[in-house]
Amino acid sequence: MPSGHVPAHAMQYPELFGALDCRIEVPQQAVDMLCEELTREEGPVSQFQAWPGLTAEFDKWASAAYEEIGAPSLTMAKAWDRWQDEGFHTIENGDLIELTVAKIRERKAPAKLIWVKGHSGVAGNEGADKLAGEGSRKPVEDDINVEAFASLIIPGAKLKAMTQAKAYKVIRKLTMKKPTQSRGSLEYHRAYFDSIQTHYPGVENRQTNR
């Protein structure tokens, strides 16, 4: 359940901020069954009216817990480290974020990121949405130079960072993902395999040059 006053990263990874992770993973099937039961007993209107009260109560409790640990500030580096520990598998567009993080870390000079809240009517946001739409409709992906990323990309995920629930989500995500044969993705995987051969010369793959 989200909170309006506690950063999502602090709620998802409380152990990074000196707090205990006391969350209980609830399967989506159990949530669906509970919603169905509440709708049958209370009706959809009553259930909808009760939801704001539940979220407000949770937000009050979550905010108090966040203040108790000192309301620590968040940095992108802290989020990136956690995502990297999880192999960038637990976030949307993880492969793109992984490449972006590697490129930023490749820079010698400090990089400053400014978060801009999405809002309709803002020229910059509307322009970004337009460009994103044009990019998604391209029949052929743009060529992306990924050779420089290889040395900064750590394959796999740390076992201590993965839970059974996270591992299950990653497996579903990988099995449902459709393979692409675009030039950009092929170049990425070739560069990635080259980095493996650098560290493990005995590894061979006859199909990498096809």
mmCIF file of C-alpha atoms in Angstrom:
data_model
loop_
_atom_site.group_PDB
_atom_site.id
_atom_site.type_symbol
_atom_site.label_atom_id
_atom_site.label_comp_id
_atom_site.label_asym_id
_atom_site.label_seq_id
_atom_site.Cartn_x
_atom_site.Cartn_y
_atom_site.Cartn_z
ATOM 1 C CA MET A 1 0.000 0.000 0.000
ATOM 2 C CA PRO A 2 1.533 3.363 -0.997
ATOM 3 C CA SER A 3 2.180 6.279 1.339
ATOM 4 C CA GLY A 4 2.022 9.934 0.394
ATOM 5 C CA HIS A 5 4.755 10.994 2.824
ATOM 6 C CA VAL A 6 7.271 8.142 2.756
ATOM 7 C CA PRO A 7 9.568 7.590 -0.259
ATOM 8 C CA ALA A 8 8.726 4.351 -2.052
ATOM 9 C CA HIS A 9 12.366 3.243 -1.963
ATOM 10 C CA ALA A 10 12.452 3.534 1.832
ATOM 11 C CA MET A 11 9.281 1.457 2.109
ATOM 12 C CA GLN A 12 10.537 -1.186 -0.300
ATOM 13 C CA TYR A 13 14.032 -1.478 1.216
ATOM 14 C CA PRO A 14 13.787 -0.423 4.897
ATOM 15 C CA GLU A 15 16.927 -2.387 5.790
ATOM 16 C CA LEU A 16 19.014 0.162 3.870
ATOM 17 C CA PHE A 17 18.031 2.829 6.372
ATOM 18 C CA GLY A 18 18.544 0.965 9.627
ATOM 19 C CA ALA A 19 14.984 -0.343 9.926
ATOM 20 C CA LEU A 20 13.733 -3.910 10.131
ATOM 21 C CA ASP A 21 11.929 -5.396 7.177
ATOM 22 C CA CYS A 22 8.718 -6.710 8.739
ATOM 23 C CA ARG A 23 6.711 -6.855 5.537
ATOM 24 C CA ILE A 24 4.618 -9.875 4.684
ATOM 25 C CA GLU A 25 4.461 -10.829 1.033
ATOM 26 C CA VAL A 26 0.814 -11.374 0.085
ATOM 27 C CA PRO A 27 0.180 -13.270 -3.163
ATOM 28 C CA GLN A 28 -1.910 -11.405 -5.727
ATOM 29 C CA GLN A 29 -4.385 -14.290 -5.717
ATOM 30 C CA ALA A 30 -5.078 -13.694 -2.013
ATOM 31 C CA VAL A 31 -5.619 -9.974 -2.643
ATOM 32 C CA ASP A 32 -8.067 -10.715 -5.459
ATOM 33 C CA MET A 33 -9.990 -13.167 -3.262
ATOM 34 C CA LEU A 34 -10.223 -10.581 -0.457
ATOM 35 C CA CYS A 35 -11.495 -7.896 -2.832
ATOM 36 C CA GLU A 36 -14.091 -10.301 -4.200
ATOM 37 C CA GLU A 37 -15.240 -11.185 -0.680
ATOM 38 C CA LEU A 38 -15.489 -7.537 0.415
ATOM 39 C CA THR A 39 -17.404 -6.617 -2.715
ATOM 40 C CA ARG A 40 -19.888 -9.426 -2.138
ATOM 41 C CA GLU A 41 -20.475 -8.490 1.537
ATOM 42 C CA GLU A 42 -20.252 -4.688 1.471
ATOM 43 C CA GLY A 43 -20.910 -3.891 -2.150
ATOM 44 C CA PRO A 44 -18.544 -2.073 -4.502
ATOM 45 C CA VAL A 45 -19.727 1.410 -3.402
ATOM 46 C CA SER A 46 -19.167 0.795 0.324
ATOM 47 C CA GLN A 47 -15.799 -0.795 -0.382
ATOM 48 C CA PHE A 48 -14.748 2.233 -2.438
ATOM 49 C CA GLN A 49 -15.842 4.650 0.295
ATOM 50 C CA ALA A 50 -13.870 2.763 2.943
ATOM 51 C CA TRP A 51 -10.628 2.761 0.970
ATOM 52 C CA PRO A 52 -9.591 6.413 1.633
ATOM 53 C CA GLY A 53 -9.887 5.813 5.372
ATOM 54 C CA LEU A 54 -7.689 2.732 5.169
ATOM 55 C CA THR A 55 -5.000 4.482 3.128
ATOM 56 C CA ALA A 56 -5.021 7.501 5.461
ATOM 57 C CA GLU A 57 -4.544 5.257 8.498
ATOM 58 C CA PHE A 58 -1.694 3.405 6.812
ATOM 59 C CA ASP A 59 -0.053 6.666 5.732
ATOM 60 C CA LYS A 60 -0.201 7.924 9.320
ATOM 61 C CA TRP A 61 1.499 4.767 10.608
ATOM 62 C CA ALA A 62 4.105 4.705 7.813
ATOM 63 C CA SER A 63 4.979 8.380 8.326
ATOM 64 C CA ALA A 64 5.495 7.826 12.062
ATOM 65 C CA ALA A 65 7.795 4.868 11.388
ATOM 66 C CA TYR A 66 9.759 6.894 8.830
ATOM 67 C CA GLU A 67 10.225 9.760 11.305
ATOM 68 C CA GLU A 68 11.337 7.272 13.960
ATOM 69 C CA ILE A 69 14.362 6.237 11.887
ATOM 70 C CA GLY A 70 15.302 9.871 11.273
ATOM 71 C CA ALA A 71 13.530 10.451 7.944
ATOM 72 C CA PRO A 72 16.755 9.708 6.009
ATOM 73 C CA SER A 73 17.326 11.412 2.702
ATOM 74 C CA LEU A 74 17.467 9.308 -0.432
ATOM 75 C CA THR A 75 20.051 9.450 -3.176
ATOM 76 C CA MET A 76 19.990 7.977 -6.645
ATOM 77 C CA ALA A 77 23.259 6.193 -5.892
ATOM 78 C CA LYS A 78 21.569 4.283 -3.068
ATOM 79 C CA ALA A 79 18.711 3.266 -5.357
ATOM 80 C CA TRP A 80 21.105 2.291 -8.128
ATOM 81 C CA ASP A 81 23.147 0.094 -5.793
ATOM 82 C CA ARG A 82 20.013 -1.806 -4.758
ATOM 83 C CA TRP A 83 18.791 -2.187 -8.327
ATOM 84 C CA GLN A 84 22.223 -3.437 -9.346
ATOM 85 C CA ASP A 85 22.201 -5.983 -6.517
ATOM 86 C CA GLU A 86 18.933 -7.258 -7.991
ATOM 87 C CA GLY A 87 20.352 -7.320 -11.508
ATOM 88 C CA PHE A 88 17.962 -4.523 -12.581
ATOM 89 C CA HIS A 89 15.340 -7.273 -12.994
ATOM 90 C CA THR A 90 12.851 -5.953 -10.430
ATOM 91 C CA ILE A 91 12.152 -2.582 -12.087
ATOM 92 C CA GLU A 92 10.437 -1.625 -15.314
ATOM 93 C CA ASN A 93 12.757 -1.065 -18.288
ATOM 94 C CA GLY A 94 15.613 -2.408 -16.195
ATOM 95 C CA ASP A 95 17.844 -3.059 -19.217
ATOM 96 C CA LEU A 96 17.618 0.592 -20.293
ATOM 97 C CA ILE A 97 18.157 1.877 -16.761
ATOM 98 C CA GLU A 98 21.171 -0.401 -16.374
ATOM 99 C CA LEU A 99 22.778 1.080 -19.487
ATOM 100 C CA THR A 100 21.942 4.632 -18.381
ATOM 101 C CA VAL A 101 23.455 4.117 -14.934
ATOM 102 C CA ALA A 102 26.599 2.643 -16.469
ATOM 103 C CA LYS A 103 26.967 5.620 -18.798
ATOM 104 C CA ILE A 104 26.571 8.106 -15.937
ATOM 105 C CA ARG A 105 29.113 6.248 -13.811
ATOM 106 C CA GLU A 106 31.497 6.289 -16.761
ATOM 107 C CA ARG A 107 31.711 10.082 -16.591
ATOM 108 C CA LYS A 108 34.657 11.686 -14.831
ATOM 109 C CA ALA A 109 32.696 14.778 -13.817
ATOM 110 C CA PRO A 110 29.790 14.690 -11.327
ATOM 111 C CA ALA A 111 26.361 14.213 -12.892
ATOM 112 C CA LYS A 112 23.369 16.077 -11.487
ATOM 113 C CA LEU A 113 19.875 14.727 -12.097
ATOM 114 C CA ILE A 114 16.773 16.846 -11.619
ATOM 115 C CA TRP A 115 13.440 15.090 -11.098
ATOM 116 C CA VAL A 116 10.524 16.781 -12.818
ATOM 117 C CA LYS A 117 7.034 15.779 -11.763
ATOM 118 C CA GLY A 118 4.928 14.671 -14.679
ATOM 119 C CA HIS A 119 2.072 17.070 -15.322
ATOM 120 C CA SER A 120 -0.095 17.676 -18.363
ATOM 121 C CA GLY A 121 0.259 21.127 -19.846
ATOM 122 C CA VAL A 122 3.950 21.514 -18.987
ATOM 123 C CA ALA A 123 5.862 22.126 -22.226
ATOM 124 C CA GLY A 124 8.863 19.994 -21.296
ATOM 125 C CA ASN A 125 6.726 17.066 -20.183
ATOM 126 C CA GLU A 126 4.510 17.238 -23.256
ATOM 127 C CA GLY A 127 7.592 17.326 -25.484
ATOM 128 C CA ALA A 128 9.106 14.309 -23.737
ATOM 129 C CA ASP A 129 5.854 12.363 -24.142
ATOM 130 C CA LYS A 130 5.777 13.233 -27.843
ATOM 131 C CA LEU A 131 9.352 12.075 -28.410
ATOM 132 C CA ALA A 132 8.729 8.885 -26.435
ATOM 133 C CA GLY A 133 5.702 8.150 -28.599
ATOM 134 C CA GLU A 134 7.668 8.712 -31.794
ATOM 135 C CA GLY A 135 10.424 6.427 -30.556
ATOM 136 C CA SER A 136 8.020 3.635 -29.650
ATOM 137 C CA ARG A 137 6.504 3.717 -33.142
ATOM 138 C CA LYS A 138 9.793 3.347 -34.998
ATOM 139 C CA PRO A 139 9.856 0.149 -37.079
ATOM 140 C CA VAL A 140 13.606 -0.243 -36.471
ATOM 141 C CA GLU A 141 15.404 0.614 -33.251
ATOM 142 C CA ASP A 142 18.123 3.253 -33.289
ATOM 143 C CA ASP A 143 21.708 2.075 -33.130
ATOM 144 C CA ILE A 144 23.050 2.465 -29.596
ATOM 145 C CA ASN A 145 26.744 2.319 -28.800
ATOM 146 C CA VAL A 146 26.934 -0.068 -25.864
ATOM 147 C CA GLU A 147 30.575 -1.088 -26.070
ATOM 148 C CA ALA A 148 31.601 1.364 -23.358
ATOM 149 C CA PHE A 149 29.015 -0.067 -20.984
ATOM 150 C CA ALA A 150 30.407 -3.598 -20.856
ATOM 151 C CA SER A 151 33.042 -3.008 -18.167
ATOM 152 C CA LEU A 152 30.526 -1.238 -15.914
ATOM 153 C CA ILE A 153 27.762 -3.833 -16.127
ATOM 154 C CA ILE A 154 27.812 -6.566 -13.515
ATOM 155 C CA PRO A 155 25.851 -9.604 -14.757
ATOM 156 C CA GLY A 156 23.385 -11.423 -12.529
ATOM 157 C CA ALA A 157 21.987 -10.559 -9.107
ATOM 158 C CA LYS A 158 23.248 -10.985 -5.555
ATOM 159 C CA LEU A 159 21.615 -13.898 -3.771
ATOM 160 C CA LYS A 160 21.232 -11.929 -0.523
ATOM 161 C CA ALA A 161 19.247 -9.250 -2.365
ATOM 162 C CA MET A 162 16.708 -11.697 -3.780
ATOM 163 C CA THR A 163 13.688 -13.143 -2.043
ATOM 164 C CA GLN A 164 11.533 -16.010 -3.239
ATOM 165 C CA ALA A 165 8.840 -13.565 -4.329
ATOM 166 C CA LYS A 166 11.321 -11.412 -6.261
ATOM 167 C CA ALA A 167 12.888 -14.453 -7.901
ATOM 168 C CA TYR A 168 9.442 -15.673 -8.982
ATOM 169 C CA LYS A 169 8.640 -12.278 -10.531
ATOM 170 C CA VAL A 170 11.959 -12.219 -12.360
ATOM 171 C CA ILE A 171 11.401 -15.722 -13.764
ATOM 172 C CA ARG A 172 7.923 -14.777 -14.991
ATOM 173 C CA LYS A 173 9.275 -11.574 -16.498
ATOM 174 C CA LEU A 174 12.067 -13.360 -18.353
ATOM 175 C CA THR A 175 9.864 -16.191 -19.623
ATOM 176 C CA MET A 176 7.173 -13.790 -20.861
ATOM 177 C CA LYS A 177 9.624 -11.407 -22.532
ATOM 178 C CA LYS A 178 9.623 -11.718 -26.305
ATOM 179 C CA PRO A 179 13.107 -12.001 -27.839
ATOM 180 C CA THR A 180 14.123 -9.189 -30.163
ATOM 181 C CA GLN A 181 16.536 -9.388 -33.055
ATOM 182 C CA SER A 182 17.091 -5.666 -33.563
ATOM 183 C CA ARG A 183 20.570 -4.478 -34.394
ATOM 184 C CA GLY A 184 20.808 -2.526 -31.145
ATOM 185 C CA SER A 185 20.038 -5.540 -28.976
ATOM 186 C CA LEU A 186 22.405 -7.777 -30.943
ATOM 187 C CA GLU A 187 25.255 -5.286 -30.558
ATOM 188 C CA TYR A 188 24.579 -5.066 -26.834
ATOM 189 C CA HIS A 189 24.710 -8.821 -26.308
ATOM 190 C CA ARG A 190 27.808 -9.188 -28.469
ATOM 191 C CA ALA A 191 29.603 -6.532 -26.408
ATOM 192 C CA TYR A 192 28.335 -8.190 -23.248
ATOM 193 C CA PHE A 193 29.647 -11.588 -24.342
ATOM 194 C CA ASP A 194 32.996 -10.032 -25.287
ATOM 195 C CA SER A 195 33.329 -8.751 -21.725
ATOM 196 C CA ILE A 196 32.724 -12.286 -20.427
ATOM 197 C CA GLN A 197 35.381 -13.703 -22.749
ATOM 198 C CA THR A 198 37.840 -11.098 -21.436
ATOM 199 C CA HIS A 199 37.474 -12.466 -17.909
ATOM 200 C CA TYR A 200 36.882 -16.094 -18.910
ATOM 201 C CA PRO A 201 38.889 -16.818 -22.098
ATOM 202 C CA GLY A 202 37.681 -20.422 -22.175
ATOM 203 C CA VAL A 203 34.080 -19.391 -22.845
ATOM 204 C CA GLU A 204 33.116 -19.816 -26.499
ATOM 205 C CA ASN A 205 29.974 -19.282 -28.514
ATOM 206 C CA ARG A 206 29.963 -20.068 -32.224
ATOM 207 C CA GLN A 207 26.783 -18.062 -32.827
ATOM 208 C CA THR A 208 27.927 -14.675 -31.497
ATOM 209 C CA ASN A 209 29.295 -13.519 -34.848
ATOM 210 C CA ARG A 210 26.261 -14.433 -36.889
#
